mmCIF file of C-alpha atoms in Angstrom:
data_model
loop_
_atom_site.group_PDB
_atom_site.id
_atom_site.type_symbol
_atom_site.label_atom_id
_atom_site.label_comp_id
_atom_site.label_asym_id
_atom_site.label_seq_id
_atom_site.Cartn_x
_atom_site.Cartn_y
_atom_site.Cartn_z
ATOM 1 C CA SER A 1 95.337 57.914 130.469
ATOM 2 C CA PHE A 2 96.985 60.004 133.151
ATOM 3 C CA ASP A 3 95.581 61.196 136.449
ATOM 4 C CA PHE A 4 97.056 64.629 135.648
ATOM 5 C CA ASP A 5 97.151 66.982 132.672
ATOM 6 C CA PRO A 6 100.354 66.252 130.727
ATOM 7 C CA LYS A 7 102.589 69.241 129.981
ATOM 8 C CA ASP A 8 104.577 69.816 126.814
ATOM 9 C CA HIS A 9 108.356 70.121 126.856
ATOM 10 C CA VAL A 10 108.310 73.928 126.993
ATOM 11 C CA GLU A 11 106.002 73.980 130.027
ATOM 12 C CA LEU A 12 108.185 71.392 131.768
ATOM 13 C CA ALA A 13 111.383 73.293 130.990
ATOM 14 C CA ASP A 14 109.859 76.591 132.148
ATOM 15 C CA GLY A 15 108.743 74.965 135.386
ATOM 16 C CA LEU A 16 112.260 73.640 135.969
ATOM 17 C CA ASP A 17 113.800 77.020 135.031
ATOM 18 C CA ILE A 18 116.172 75.377 132.528
ATOM 19 C CA LEU A 19 115.080 77.293 129.431
ATOM 20 C CA ASP A 20 115.287 80.941 128.392
ATOM 21 C CA MET A 21 113.239 81.621 125.289
ATOM 22 C CA GLU A 22 112.766 85.340 125.901
ATOM 23 C CA SER A 23 116.465 86.249 125.750
ATOM 24 C CA ALA A 24 117.168 83.880 122.872
ATOM 25 C CA SER A 25 114.302 85.244 120.785
ATOM 26 C CA LYS A 26 115.782 88.748 121.111
ATOM 27 C CA VAL A 27 119.088 87.494 119.703
ATOM 28 C CA ALA A 28 118.049 84.849 117.173
ATOM 29 C CA GLY A 29 114.333 85.360 116.568
ATOM 30 C CA PRO A 30 111.154 83.623 117.701
ATOM 31 C CA GLY A 31 111.307 79.915 118.464
ATOM 32 C CA PHE A 32 114.928 79.881 119.607
ATOM 33 C CA TYR A 33 115.965 79.042 123.152
ATOM 34 C CA TYR A 34 118.884 78.974 125.548
ATOM 35 C CA LEU A 35 119.363 76.009 127.831
ATOM 36 C CA LYS A 36 120.614 77.160 131.196
ATOM 37 C CA GLY A 37 121.766 75.609 134.448
ATOM 38 C CA ASP A 38 120.637 72.009 134.732
ATOM 39 C CA GLY A 39 119.222 72.133 131.192
ATOM 40 C CA PHE A 40 122.677 72.920 129.831
ATOM 41 C CA LEU A 41 124.214 70.184 131.986
ATOM 42 C CA LEU A 42 121.611 67.650 130.811
ATOM 43 C CA ASP A 43 122.311 68.520 127.172
ATOM 44 C CA LEU A 44 126.064 68.197 127.761
ATOM 45 C CA ALA A 45 125.589 64.824 129.487
ATOM 46 C CA LEU A 46 123.509 63.521 126.561
ATOM 47 C CA GLN A 47 126.163 64.674 124.098
ATOM 48 C CA ARG A 48 128.876 62.978 126.134
ATOM 49 C CA TYR A 49 126.850 59.767 126.386
ATOM 50 C CA ALA A 50 126.434 59.669 122.602
ATOM 51 C CA LEU A 51 130.122 60.425 122.056
ATOM 52 C CA ASP A 52 131.165 57.664 124.467
ATOM 53 C CA LYS A 53 128.950 55.186 122.576
ATOM 54 C CA LEU A 54 130.414 56.246 119.232
ATOM 55 C CA MET A 55 133.985 56.043 120.508
ATOM 56 C CA ALA A 56 133.340 52.558 121.896
ATOM 57 C CA ALA A 57 132.329 51.588 118.351
ATOM 58 C CA GLY A 58 135.588 52.948 116.922
ATOM 59 C CA TYR A 59 134.707 56.536 116.036
ATOM 60 C CA VAL A 60 137.599 58.969 116.432
ATOM 61 C CA PRO A 61 136.319 62.449 117.331
ATOM 62 C CA HIS A 62 137.687 65.500 115.546
ATOM 63 C CA THR A 63 137.457 69.203 116.152
ATOM 64 C CA VAL A 64 137.569 71.839 113.463
ATOM 65 C CA PRO A 65 138.682 75.470 113.502
ATOM 66 C CA GLU A 66 136.031 78.009 114.364
ATOM 67 C CA LEU A 67 137.641 80.596 112.117
ATOM 68 C CA VAL A 68 137.711 80.220 108.356
ATOM 69 C CA ARG A 69 138.632 82.408 105.438
ATOM 70 C CA GLY A 70 135.771 84.582 104.252
ATOM 71 C CA ARG A 71 135.760 83.137 100.746
ATOM 72 C CA TYR A 72 134.906 79.713 102.171
ATOM 73 C CA MET A 73 131.993 81.133 104.128
ATOM 74 C CA THR A 74 130.503 82.687 101.003
ATOM 75 C CA GLY A 75 131.320 79.842 98.634
ATOM 76 C CA ALA A 76 133.568 82.070 96.489
#
């Protein structure tokens, strides 16, 4: 039991001003979010931590093109 009322992750993120659900919902629909400022940096740090762990275990990272031929996007 806590001596305070626990907050969910959205309330915490709103309080820290690291989340923008209003703008994201206009672009992608309800339930989507943008991480901003320190939220973005935290997400990036967690990704880098995971990548460092994987690389230490022998994983070789790859990047792929962001542009593909249309027929591959549609499965044709």
